[in-house]
Tab-separated table of C-alpha atoms and ligand atoms in Angstrom:
chain	number	residue	atom	x	y	z
A	1	MET	CA	-11.408	15.838	-3.555
A	2	LEU	CA	-7.902	16.240	-4.728
A	3	GLU	CA	-6.146	13.321	-3.333
A	4	ARG	CA	-5.250	10.182	-5.037
A	5	MET	CA	-6.031	10.858	-8.662
A	6	ASN	CA	-5.216	7.104	-9.372
A	7	HIS	CA	-5.754	3.632	-8.187
A	8	THR	CA	-2.686	1.605	-7.381
A	9	MET	CA	-1.419	-0.378	-4.742
A	10	HIS	CA	-0.307	1.962	-1.981
A	11	GLU	CA	-0.720	3.788	0.999
A	12	GLU	CA	-4.503	4.923	1.024
A	13	SER	CA	-4.758	3.669	-2.516
A	14	LYS	CA	-8.016	2.270	-1.376
A	15	GLN	CA	-8.871	4.830	1.173
A	16	GLY	CA	-12.700	5.166	1.895
A	17	GLU	CA	-13.101	2.039	-0.093
A	18	ALA	CA	-14.335	-0.569	2.117
A	19	TYR	CA	-14.584	-3.968	1.083
A	20	ALA	CA	-16.005	-7.152	2.409
A	21	PRO	CA	-14.481	-10.641	1.995
A	22	PHE	CA	-15.649	-13.671	-0.157
A	23	VAL	CA	-18.041	-15.712	1.284
A	24	ASN	CA	-16.560	-19.103	2.172
A	25	ASP	CA	-18.318	-22.299	3.138
A	26	PRO	CA	-20.796	-21.135	5.554
A	27	THR	CA	-21.791	-24.412	6.999
A	28	ALA	CA	-17.968	-25.054	7.999
A	29	TYR	CA	-17.848	-22.250	10.722
A	30	ASN	CA	-20.261	-21.607	13.661
A	31	LYS	CA	-19.833	-17.997	13.426
A	32	LYS	CA	-19.607	-15.374	10.977
A	33	PHE	CA	-17.214	-12.609	10.834
A	34	TYR	CA	-17.353	-9.224	8.613
A	35	ILE	CA	-14.155	-7.166	7.995
A	36	GLU	CA	-13.629	-3.693	6.461
A	37	SER	CA	-10.251	-2.246	5.374
A	38	TYR	CA	-9.001	1.198	4.885
A	39	GLY	CA	-5.718	2.912	4.035
A	40	CYS	CA	-2.562	1.435	2.883
A	41	ALA	CA	-2.088	-1.982	0.958
A	42	MET	CA	-0.554	-3.069	4.337
A	43	ASN	CA	-3.763	-2.969	6.170
A	44	PHE	CA	-5.527	-4.814	3.336
A	45	ALA	CA	-2.852	-7.429	3.558
A	46	ASP	CA	-3.000	-7.703	7.292
A	47	SER	CA	-6.947	-8.068	7.104
A	48	GLU	CA	-5.916	-11.352	5.028
A	49	ILE	CA	-3.738	-12.592	7.833
A	50	VAL	CA	-6.805	-11.691	10.262
A	51	ALA	CA	-9.067	-13.629	8.204
A	52	SER	CA	-6.797	-16.369	8.190
A	53	ILE	CA	-6.443	-16.431	12.245
A	54	LEU	CA	-10.453	-16.305	12.622
A	55	ASN	CA	-11.067	-18.916	9.944
A	56	GLU	CA	-8.597	-21.466	12.306
A	57	ASN	CA	-10.916	-20.306	15.361
A	58	GLY	CA	-14.200	-20.928	13.774
A	59	PHE	CA	-15.345	-17.937	11.713
A	60	GLY	CA	-16.263	-17.842	8.423
A	61	ALA	CA	-16.354	-14.854	6.434
A	62	THR	CA	-19.796	-13.009	5.269
A	63	ARG	CA	-20.147	-9.971	2.891
A	64	ASN	CA	-23.010	-8.543	4.859
A	65	PHE	CA	-22.051	-6.962	8.405
A	66	GLU	CA	-25.932	-7.156	9.466
A	67	GLU	CA	-25.397	-10.774	9.861
A	68	ALA	CA	-22.180	-11.010	11.376
A	69	ASP	CA	-21.167	-11.963	14.928
A	70	LEU	CA	-18.042	-10.143	15.028
A	71	VAL	CA	-17.735	-7.000	13.097
A	72	LEU	CA	-13.983	-5.600	12.320
A	73	ILE	CA	-12.641	-2.471	10.866
A	74	ASN	CA	-9.270	-2.256	9.820
A	75	THR	CA	-8.060	1.321	10.322
A	76	CYS	CA	-5.809	4.164	9.029
A	77	SER	CA	-4.306	7.219	10.868
A	78	ILE	CA	-2.076	8.615	8.158
A	79	ARG	CA	-4.355	12.081	7.483
A	80	GLU	CA	-6.949	13.486	9.809
A	81	LYS	CA	-9.658	12.688	6.956
A	82	ALA	CA	-8.823	9.075	6.958
A	83	GLU	CA	-9.611	8.886	10.721
A	84	GLN	CA	-12.960	10.804	10.201
A	85	THR	CA	-13.993	8.498	7.495
A	86	VAL	CA	-13.507	5.346	9.915
A	87	ARG	CA	-15.585	7.135	12.689
A	88	LYS	CA	-18.412	7.776	10.177
A	89	ARG	CA	-18.249	4.162	9.208
A	90	LEU	CA	-18.153	2.715	12.801
A	91	THR	CA	-21.515	4.582	13.724
A	92	GLU	CA	-23.044	2.613	10.816
A	93	LEU	CA	-21.452	-0.702	11.631
A	94	ARG	CA	-22.782	-0.139	15.243
A	95	LYS	CA	-26.215	-1.094	13.580
A	96	VAL	CA	-25.252	-4.768	13.778
A	97	LYS	CA	-26.289	-4.812	17.204
A	98	LYS	CA	-29.915	-4.001	16.644
A	99	TYR	CA	-29.939	-7.220	14.553
A	100	ASN	CA	-27.739	-9.436	16.642
A	101	SER	CA	-27.658	-8.054	20.375
A	102	GLY	CA	-24.640	-10.273	21.210
A	103	ALA	CA	-22.297	-9.176	18.031
A	104	LEU	CA	-19.101	-7.905	19.028
A	105	ILE	CA	-17.388	-4.753	17.197
A	106	GLY	CA	-13.614	-4.476	16.943
A	107	VAL	CA	-10.952	-1.856	15.608
A	108	LEU	CA	-8.145	-2.812	14.271
A	109	GLY	CA	-4.769	-1.178	12.748
A	110	CYS	CA	-3.239	2.258	13.238
A	111	MET	CA	-6.081	3.978	14.807
A	112	ALA	CA	-6.501	1.344	17.370
A	113	GLU	CA	-2.860	1.682	18.032
A	114	ARG	CA	-2.941	5.503	18.133
A	115	LEU	CA	-6.155	5.890	20.186
A	116	LYS	CA	-5.848	2.670	22.282
A	117	ALA	CA	-8.403	2.520	25.071
A	118	GLN	CA	-9.833	5.893	24.137
A	119	PHE	CA	-12.033	4.046	21.950
A	120	LEU	CA	-13.325	1.759	24.720
A	121	GLU	CA	-13.506	4.466	27.484
A	122	GLU	CA	-14.552	7.640	26.146
A	123	GLU	CA	-16.454	6.699	22.896
A	124	LYS	CA	-17.959	3.207	24.007
A	125	LEU	CA	-18.254	2.714	20.240
A	126	VAL	CA	-16.208	-0.691	20.286
A	127	ASP	CA	-15.964	-3.907	22.122
A	128	MET	CA	-12.226	-4.627	21.209
A	129	VAL	CA	-9.378	-2.720	20.249
A	130	VAL	CA	-6.399	-4.742	18.501
A	131	GLY	CA	-3.014	-3.085	17.181
A	132	PRO	CA	-1.577	-4.390	14.261
A	133	ASP	CA	0.904	-6.457	15.998
A	134	ALA	CA	-1.591	-7.966	18.313
A	135	TYR	CA	-3.917	-10.210	15.761
A	136	ARG	CA	-2.443	-13.443	17.075
A	137	SER	CA	-4.448	-12.426	20.452
A	138	LEU	CA	-7.732	-11.953	18.580
A	139	PRO	CA	-9.402	-15.288	19.740
A	140	ALA	CA	-8.428	-14.644	23.531
A	141	LEU	CA	-9.562	-11.005	22.910
A	142	ILE	CA	-13.024	-12.065	21.279
A	143	SER	CA	-13.430	-14.765	24.342
A	144	GLU	CA	-12.853	-11.681	26.642
A	145	ALA	CA	-15.376	-9.593	25.015
A	146	GLU	CA	-17.962	-12.330	24.749
A	147	THR	CA	-17.866	-12.032	28.794
A	148	GLY	CA	-18.841	-8.387	28.395
A	149	GLN	CA	-15.169	-7.137	29.098
A	150	LYS	CA	-13.700	-4.735	27.016
A	151	ALA	CA	-10.882	-6.369	25.157
A	152	VAL	CA	-7.476	-4.465	24.432
A	153	ASN	CA	-4.224	-5.369	23.230
A	154	VAL	CA	-2.036	-2.573	21.353
A	155	LEU	CA	1.314	-4.333	22.217
A	156	LEU	CA	3.860	-3.353	19.593
A	157	SER	CA	6.314	-6.017	18.827
A	158	ARG	CA	9.986	-6.032	17.851
A	159	ASP	CA	9.826	-9.381	15.923
A	160	GLU	CA	6.053	-10.209	15.050
A	161	THR	CA	5.866	-10.744	11.082
A	162	TYR	CA	2.917	-13.290	10.988
A	163	ALA	CA	5.495	-15.240	8.984
A	164	ASP	CA	3.898	-18.665	9.446
A	165	ILE	CA	0.247	-17.325	8.716
A	166	SER	CA	-1.134	-18.022	5.065
A	167	PRO	CA	-3.191	-15.354	4.340
A	168	ILE	CA	-6.630	-15.837	2.992
A	169	ARG	CA	-7.310	-13.924	-0.024
A	170	LEU	CA	-10.159	-11.519	0.257
A	171	ASP	CA	-11.657	-10.157	-2.495
A	172	SER	CA	-8.881	-10.685	-4.675
A	173	ASN	CA	-9.267	-10.831	-8.534
A	174	GLY	CA	-7.038	-14.164	-8.564
A	175	VAL	CA	-4.231	-12.750	-10.681
A	176	SER	CA	-2.350	-10.110	-8.434
A	177	GLY	CA	-1.635	-10.614	-4.669
A	178	PHE	CA	0.033	-8.651	-1.976
A	179	VAL	CA	2.942	-10.158	0.156
A	180	SER	CA	3.955	-8.404	3.387
A	181	ILE	CA	7.904	-8.760	3.364
A	182	MET	CA	8.568	-6.361	6.487
A	183	ARG	CA	6.423	-4.511	9.075
A	184	GLY	CA	7.052	-1.103	10.765
A	185	CYS	CA	9.063	1.604	10.197
A	186	ASN	CA	12.302	3.129	11.614
A	187	ASN	CA	12.574	6.288	9.420
A	188	MET	CA	10.882	9.029	11.385
A	189	CYS	CA	9.929	11.376	8.713
A	190	SER	CA	8.496	14.341	10.951
A	191	PHE	CA	5.249	14.361	9.381
A	192	CYS	CA	4.417	10.717	9.588
A	193	VAL	CA	2.601	8.789	12.311
A	194	VAL	CA	3.338	5.157	10.852
A	195	PRO	CA	6.457	4.631	13.247
A	196	PHE	CA	4.294	5.154	15.965
A	197	THR	CA	1.316	2.899	14.970
A	198	ARG	CA	3.086	0.288	13.082
A	199	GLY	CA	6.345	0.034	15.378
A	200	ARG	CA	10.082	-0.868	14.845
A	201	GLU	CA	11.001	-2.069	11.555
A	202	ARG	CA	11.437	-5.934	11.189
A	203	SER	CA	12.058	-8.216	8.269
A	204	ARG	CA	9.938	-11.399	7.538
A	205	ASP	CA	11.781	-14.706	6.941
A	206	PRO	CA	12.631	-14.708	2.983
A	207	HIS	CA	11.866	-18.634	2.857
A	208	SER	CA	8.369	-17.896	4.227
A	209	ILE	CA	7.922	-15.075	1.507
A	210	VAL	CA	9.210	-17.242	-1.471
A	211	LYS	CA	6.943	-19.956	-0.084
A	212	GLU	CA	3.702	-17.603	-0.086
A	213	CYS	CA	4.864	-16.324	-3.646
A	214	ALA	CA	5.171	-19.957	-5.171
A	215	ASP	CA	1.743	-20.882	-3.532
A	216	LEU	CA	0.162	-17.993	-5.125
A	217	PHE	CA	1.401	-18.892	-8.305
A	218	ASN	CA	0.414	-22.271	-7.983
A	219	ASN	CA	-3.219	-21.003	-7.489
A	220	GLY	CA	-3.166	-19.147	-10.945
A	221	TYR	CA	-1.783	-15.709	-9.533
A	222	ARG	CA	0.502	-13.992	-11.940
A	223	GLU	CA	1.515	-10.970	-10.040
A	224	VAL	CA	2.915	-10.339	-6.590
A	225	THR	CA	3.662	-6.988	-4.726
A	226	LEU	CA	6.109	-7.313	-2.021
A	227	LEU	CA	4.928	-4.762	0.709
A	228	GLY	CA	6.704	-2.678	3.297
A	229	GLN	CA	6.748	0.729	4.376
A	230	ASN	CA	10.231	0.993	3.416
A	231	VAL	CA	10.991	-2.122	1.486
A	232	ASP	CA	14.567	-1.316	0.272
A	233	SER	CA	15.570	-1.404	4.098
A	234	TYR	CA	14.559	-5.289	4.052
A	235	TYR	CA	17.494	-7.178	5.885
A	236	TRP	CA	17.237	-10.574	7.250
A	237	VAL	CA	19.945	-11.912	9.301
A	238	PRO	CA	19.680	-15.765	9.650
A	239	GLU	CA	21.321	-15.645	13.255
A	240	HIS	CA	18.829	-13.386	14.557
A	241	ASN	CA	16.119	-15.346	13.087
A	242	SER	CA	14.413	-18.794	14.047
A	243	PRO	CA	16.673	-22.119	13.701
A	244	SER	CA	13.482	-23.854	12.136
A	245	THR	CA	14.200	-21.998	8.821
A	246	GLY	CA	17.707	-22.318	8.376
A	247	GLY	CA	18.775	-19.586	10.549
A	248	GLY	CA	22.278	-20.145	11.948
A	249	ARG	CA	23.118	-22.730	9.747
A	250	GLY	CA	25.703	-20.711	7.827
A	251	GLU	CA	23.003	-18.925	5.421
A	252	ALA	CA	23.979	-15.200	4.300
A	253	ALA	CA	21.996	-12.474	4.997
A	254	VAL	CA	19.172	-11.442	2.657
A	255	THR	CA	19.092	-7.872	1.217
A	256	PHE	CA	16.138	-6.492	-0.664
A	257	ALA	CA	17.765	-7.078	-3.862
A	258	ASN	CA	18.770	-10.853	-3.050
A	259	LEU	CA	14.883	-11.051	-2.075
A	260	LEU	CA	13.660	-9.579	-5.334
A	261	GLU	CA	15.703	-11.992	-7.284
A	262	MET	CA	14.760	-14.975	-5.213
A	263	VAL	CA	10.896	-14.206	-5.808
A	264	ALA	CA	11.762	-13.420	-9.642
A	265	LEU	CA	13.090	-16.986	-10.004
A	266	VAL	CA	10.004	-18.612	-8.630
A	267	ASN	CA	8.799	-18.593	-12.131
A	268	PRO	CA	9.586	-16.503	-15.180
A	269	LEU	CA	5.531	-16.071	-15.661
A	270	LEU	CA	5.286	-14.453	-11.959
A	271	ARG	CA	5.518	-10.725	-12.080
A	272	VAL	CA	7.096	-9.044	-9.412
A	273	ARG	CA	6.362	-5.650	-8.007
A	274	PHE	CA	7.199	-3.783	-4.794
A	275	SER	CA	6.108	-0.824	-2.833
A	276	THR	CA	7.340	1.619	-1.050
A	277	SER	CA	10.828	2.455	-1.736
A	278	HIS	CA	12.446	5.097	0.195
A	279	PRO	CA	14.952	7.238	-2.301
A	280	LYS	CA	17.744	7.046	0.493
A	281	ASP	CA	17.715	3.282	0.642
A	282	ILE	CA	17.054	2.117	-3.064
A	283	THR	CA	20.565	1.076	-4.114
A	284	ASP	CA	22.275	0.211	-7.534
A	285	ASP	CA	21.949	-3.565	-6.555
A	286	VAL	CA	18.053	-3.227	-6.588
A	287	LEU	CA	18.204	-1.296	-9.964
A	288	PHE	CA	20.596	-3.731	-11.426
A	289	THR	CA	18.479	-6.971	-10.106
A	290	MET	CA	15.253	-5.124	-11.615
A	291	ALA	CA	17.058	-4.738	-15.076
A	292	LYS	CA	18.401	-8.315	-15.078
A	293	HIS	CA	14.940	-9.998	-14.470
A	294	GLU	CA	12.313	-9.254	-16.997
A	295	ASN	CA	9.498	-10.405	-14.634
A	296	ILE	CA	10.479	-7.677	-12.166
A	297	CYS	CA	8.347	-4.766	-13.341
A	298	LYS	CA	10.105	-1.796	-14.552
A	299	TYR	CA	8.145	0.496	-12.153
A	300	ILE	CA	9.451	2.260	-8.963
A	301	HIS	CA	7.153	4.512	-6.594
A	302	LEU	CA	9.757	6.796	-5.252
A	303	PRO	CA	8.029	9.316	-2.975
A	304	VAL	CA	9.700	12.719	-3.020
A	305	GLN	CA	7.207	14.365	-0.569
A	306	SER	CA	8.967	18.010	-1.355
A	307	GLY	CA	11.218	19.318	-4.021
A	308	SER	CA	12.892	21.961	-1.576
A	309	THR	CA	16.131	20.788	0.194
A	310	ARG	CA	15.039	23.063	3.120
A	311	VAL	CA	11.776	21.568	3.471
A	312	LEU	CA	13.035	18.131	2.910
A	313	GLN	CA	15.397	18.620	5.923
A	314	LEU	CA	12.429	19.440	8.187
A	315	MET	CA	10.509	16.618	6.940
A	316	ASN	CA	13.651	14.466	8.231
A	317	ARG	CA	13.841	12.689	4.574
A	318	THR	CA	17.692	12.611	4.857
A	319	TYR	CA	18.242	13.526	1.153
A	320	THR	CA	18.811	16.814	-0.635
A	321	ARG	CA	16.787	18.104	-3.996
A	322	GLU	CA	19.979	17.356	-5.959
A	323	TRP	CA	20.601	13.828	-4.539
A	324	TYR	CA	17.074	12.934	-5.366
A	325	MET	CA	17.355	14.191	-8.914
A	326	ALA	CA	20.569	12.216	-9.053
A	327	LYS	CA	18.760	8.980	-8.080
A	328	VAL	CA	16.128	9.498	-10.699
A	329	ASP	CA	18.816	10.232	-13.422
A	330	ARG	CA	20.341	6.953	-12.189
A	331	ILE	CA	17.251	4.731	-12.413
A	332	MET	CA	16.749	6.196	-15.981
A	333	GLU	CA	20.174	5.267	-16.889
A	334	ILE	CA	19.977	1.669	-15.889
A	335	MET	CA	16.547	1.251	-17.071
A	336	PRO	CA	15.559	3.799	-19.644
A	337	ASP	CA	11.922	2.398	-19.622
A	338	CYS	CA	11.205	2.462	-15.977
A	339	GLY	CA	7.796	3.915	-14.759
A	340	LEU	CA	8.075	6.376	-11.717
A	341	SER	CA	5.349	7.641	-9.521
A	342	SER	CA	5.568	9.794	-6.405
A	343	ASP	CA	4.146	10.832	-3.305
A	344	ILE	CA	3.758	14.846	-2.462
A	345	ILE	CA	2.968	16.757	0.435
A	346	THR	CA	1.838	20.501	-0.078
A	347	GLY	CA	1.945	23.097	2.746
A	348	PHE	CA	4.197	21.479	5.108
A	349	CYS	CA	5.230	23.782	7.827
A	350	THR	CA	7.170	26.890	6.603
A	351	GLU	CA	6.507	26.196	3.110
A	352	THR	CA	7.176	28.917	1.121
A	353	GLU	CA	6.055	30.032	-2.556
A	354	GLU	CA	9.676	29.135	-3.845
A	355	ASP	CA	9.632	25.999	-2.044
A	356	HIS	CA	6.244	25.051	-3.651
A	357	GLN	CA	8.033	25.799	-7.119
A	358	ASP	CA	11.013	23.533	-6.090
A	359	THR	CA	8.363	20.871	-5.770
A	360	MET	CA	6.762	21.629	-9.162
A	361	SER	CA	10.212	21.675	-10.973
A	362	ILE	CA	11.190	18.463	-9.366
A	363	MET	CA	8.065	16.779	-10.610
A	364	GLU	CA	9.003	18.337	-14.003
A	365	HIS	CA	12.443	16.811	-13.698
A	366	SER	CA	11.314	13.300	-12.549
A	367	LYS	CA	8.343	13.160	-15.247
A	368	TYR	CA	6.358	11.071	-13.060
A	369	ASP	CA	3.841	8.715	-14.669
A	370	MET	CA	1.484	9.198	-11.627
A	371	SER	CA	1.522	10.854	-8.226
A	372	TYR	CA	-0.594	10.548	-4.806
A	373	MET	CA	-0.728	14.273	-3.725
A	374	PHE	CA	-1.913	15.412	-0.205
A	375	PHE	CA	-1.966	18.658	1.496
A	376	TYR	CA	-0.119	18.596	4.970
A	377	SER	CA	-2.460	17.244	7.733
A	378	GLU	CA	-0.784	17.689	11.429
A	379	ARG	CA	-0.776	14.131	13.241
A	380	PRO	CA	-0.500	14.358	16.887
A	381	GLY	CA	2.589	12.954	18.628
A	382	THR	CA	4.829	13.174	15.298
A	383	LEU	CA	8.107	14.879	15.351
A	384	ALA	CA	6.471	17.918	13.069
A	385	ALA	CA	3.322	18.207	15.534
A	386	ARG	CA	6.114	18.569	18.330
A	387	ARG	CA	8.637	20.821	16.645
A	388	TYR	CA	7.104	22.922	14.336
A	389	LYS	CA	3.784	24.871	13.977
A	390	ASP	CA	1.283	23.934	11.479
A	391	ASP	CA	1.441	27.609	9.820
A	392	ILE	CA	0.366	27.313	6.236
A	393	PRO	CA	-2.906	28.480	5.841
A	394	GLU	CA	-5.508	25.536	4.459
A	395	ASP	CA	-6.533	27.615	1.444
A	396	VAL	CA	-3.044	27.961	0.558
A	397	LYS	CA	-2.076	24.283	1.360
A	398	LYS	CA	-5.121	23.432	-0.922
A	399	ARG	CA	-4.326	25.872	-3.708
A	400	ARG	CA	-0.615	24.730	-3.789
A	401	LEU	CA	-2.318	20.869	-4.023
A	402	ASP	CA	-4.491	21.990	-6.803
A	403	GLU	CA	-1.281	23.287	-8.862
A	404	VAL	CA	0.325	20.217	-8.292
A	405	VAL	CA	-2.456	17.959	-9.201
A	406	LYS	CA	-2.884	20.039	-12.683
A	407	LEU	CA	0.870	19.680	-13.137
A	408	GLN	CA	0.661	15.832	-12.534
A	409	ASN	CA	-2.315	15.500	-14.925
A	410	ALA	CA	-0.122	17.145	-17.541
A	411	LEU	CA	2.802	14.964	-16.967
A	412	SER	CA	0.796	11.886	-16.801
A	413	HIS	CA	-0.870	12.877	-20.059
A	414	LYS	CA	2.471	13.631	-21.960
A	415	SER	CA	3.760	10.215	-20.471
A	416	ASN	CA	0.883	8.410	-21.917
A	417	LEU	CA	1.075	10.231	-25.476
A	418	LYS	CA	5.087	9.121	-25.520
A	419	ASP	CA	3.517	5.484	-25.552
A	420	LEU	CA	1.303	5.864	-28.502
A	421	GLY	CA	2.323	3.435	-31.057
A	422	LYS	CA	4.495	1.329	-28.845
A	423	THR	CA	3.551	-2.368	-28.144
A	424	PHE	CA	3.633	-3.611	-24.531
A	425	LYS	CA	3.360	-6.819	-22.574
A	426	VAL	CA	0.387	-6.944	-20.678
A	427	LEU	CA	-1.115	-8.792	-17.789
A	428	ILE	CA	-4.862	-9.360	-18.089
A	429	GLU	CA	-6.355	-8.536	-14.780
A	430	GLY	CA	-10.041	-8.841	-15.568
A	431	ASN	CA	-13.044	-6.991	-17.626
A	432	SER	CA	-12.656	-3.448	-17.787
A	433	LYS	CA	-14.773	-1.088	-15.745
A	434	ARG	CA	-16.880	0.152	-18.657
A	435	SER	CA	-17.611	-2.894	-20.562
A	436	ASP	CA	-17.392	-6.540	-20.593
A	437	LYS	CA	-16.106	-6.580	-24.093
A	438	ASP	CA	-12.961	-5.103	-23.237
A	439	TRP	CA	-9.950	-6.414	-20.923
A	440	MET	CA	-8.088	-4.490	-18.497
A	441	GLY	CA	-4.630	-5.011	-17.542
A	442	ARG	CA	-1.246	-3.450	-16.722
A	443	THR	CA	2.386	-2.727	-18.495
A	444	SER	CA	5.342	-3.405	-16.829
A	445	GLN	CA	5.317	0.074	-16.066
A	446	ASN	CA	2.279	-0.248	-13.984
A	447	LYS	CA	0.146	1.826	-16.421
A	448	VAL	CA	-3.445	0.469	-16.984
A	449	ILE	CA	-4.482	-0.269	-20.209
A	450	VAL	CA	-7.738	-1.155	-21.885
A	451	PHE	CA	-8.177	-3.235	-25.157
A	452	PRO	CA	-11.284	-4.970	-27.017
A	453	LYS	CA	-11.081	-8.835	-26.464
A	454	GLU	CA	-11.455	-9.613	-29.962
A	455	GLN	CA	-11.614	-13.315	-30.945
A	456	TYR	CA	-8.579	-14.480	-28.793
A	457	GLU	CA	-8.850	-17.241	-26.604
A	458	LEU	CA	-7.656	-15.311	-23.713
A	459	ASN	CA	-8.407	-15.047	-19.928
A	460	LYS	CA	-7.238	-12.873	-16.814
A	461	GLY	CA	-3.775	-14.234	-15.841
A	462	HIS	CA	-2.782	-14.209	-19.620
A	463	TYR	CA	0.016	-12.412	-21.006
A	464	VAL	CA	-0.778	-10.697	-24.279
A	465	MET	CA	1.045	-8.021	-26.600
A	466	VAL	CA	-0.814	-4.721	-26.941
A	467	LYS	CA	-0.358	-1.906	-29.132
A	468	VAL	CA	-1.105	1.656	-27.816
A	469	THR	CA	-3.652	3.215	-30.148
A	470	ASP	CA	-5.099	5.854	-28.099
A	471	CYS	CA	-4.817	7.431	-24.331
A	472	THR	CA	-6.612	9.631	-21.694
A	473	VAL	CA	-4.685	11.225	-18.625
A	474	ALA	CA	-5.049	8.070	-16.441
A	475	THR	CA	-5.250	5.015	-18.963
A	476	LEU	CA	-3.830	3.573	-22.190
A	477	ILE	CA	-5.929	2.157	-24.938
A	478	GLY	CA	-4.738	-0.402	-27.156
A	479	LYS	CA	-5.381	-3.166	-29.528
A	480	ILE	CA	-3.982	-6.621	-29.440
A	481	GLU	CA	-1.048	-7.260	-31.671
A	482	PRO	CA	-1.920	-10.053	-33.939
B	501	LIG	N1	0.079	14.797	5.928
B	501	LIG	C1	-0.239	14.495	4.654
B	501	LIG	N2	0.381	13.531	4.057
B	501	LIG	C2	0.903	12.611	4.612
B	501	LIG	N3	1.387	11.629	4.267
B	501	LIG	C3	2.020	10.799	5.251
B	501	LIG	N4	1.867	11.581	6.560
B	501	LIG	C4	1.129	12.724	6.159
B	501	LIG	C5	0.557	13.910	6.729
B	501	LIG	N5	0.629	14.110	7.968
B	501	LIG	C6	1.617	11.204	2.827
B	501	LIG	C7	3.091	11.016	2.602
B	501	LIG	C8	3.265	9.467	2.496
B	501	LIG	C9	1.972	8.874	2.058
B	501	LIG	C10	1.572	7.770	2.291
B	501	LIG	O1	1.112	10.080	2.754
B	501	LIG	O2	3.085	11.513	1.353
B	501	LIG	O3	4.334	9.114	1.518
B	502	LIG	FE1	6.180	7.610	7.249
B	502	LIG	FE2	8.596	8.037	6.137
B	502	LIG	FE3	8.283	5.609	7.180
B	502	LIG	FE4	7.150	6.216	4.853
B	502	LIG	S1	9.403	6.039	5.322
B	502	LIG	S2	6.009	5.265	6.558
B	502	LIG	S3	6.601	8.201	5.089
B	502	LIG	S4	8.193	7.473	8.438
């Protein structure tokens, strides 16, 4: 499996890695729900909103689907494989009906949106189908499904942001939290199903965002990741928003750069990250705001997708190879220590060996610390599916992906080697996976670093200076600076 060579907060980073929520006080609720999430960080954040709605309506969480009254699966449609994984898992989860014949199964998220009633009618796999903008209607849909009717709501909204709902943090490390700042996407990259499954772009009220971040900080969190399909096009205009939050009282519009600063000012001990940026929208204003605040992490996920101007045009990415390279240079000029990562698709329609080489050379130019790499998977209904033939044979797509992955491994290793001997401020996230004698944390540049606990009085959520003594392709190894 070549996809996703690393694990961070981004589209499909946790794909296939299901999780169940923490168990809250079981006596406080009369019913139990179980939820599993697939796909991007937005989906994981949405599940926390769903958990909050369900808690309000008498459902407590369980980690064990077999004892649940309600089993939910929050799904991803970005590639065919993501959908296959969910289908397989659904047949497993259906076993809940053996233990509890009254249990209900619901599909949430992008697959629900894409396949709509097909799930209920043809496949008879589930009792409820709920799209990403319809989670407020879950209690009503549950009541409907309880009477034996099939319940569907896949309406997309122009203004739903769930701004007023406080997410219930699920399976969190208690240090880093996701905060959704906008929903949907207006970009229409030709390969992408997201604009169809998540609808039009809309920005969430900045006051509710800042409040959520402050609440997280007060609960011990030390890092927030502001989430959106395209965070740089965040734009909130007071007049168009609710008067109860100050809209229409002469407040200025809020750009992403403004929002970043507002969140950075919550507390200097709160790290701020964001994902995902579109190269066409990330402004100098954002870069200067990042440079100005020490607690805004020096790391940008800047998906390139392809290094060929011709392919980029077919992808409807709206930038050229040269324009992208100039953007990378600008980032490095303003923040020479900035970490950079990318998303790359190999074998998009008509891609030649020369186009592929252009992708390889733009990777070298950008010196990505990490990339998420995929071979092209045609998605029904997208612009590319309608306009172009999926004409690159699978073995060619995979061979090119293999080459891209090998190059990225070399670039990641090179980037880590450059950090040898340097000292970084690290936020401790918890024990290292391998040993509870070691801490695991991240540098501002989003690199994972592992180091011995030693005798210091440290805990997760603390900052510590760590000197890099060794590295692998994916991880830095260090020692606490006395
Ligand atoms: N095929 C392969 N990869 C895709 N992505 C989005 N749509 C497709 C597709 N149809 C990748 C892009 C995007 C990331 C989240 O997933 O690289 O940035
Ligand atoms: Fe898809 Fe492009 Fe929007 Fe990202 S920016 S979600 S790739 S349409």
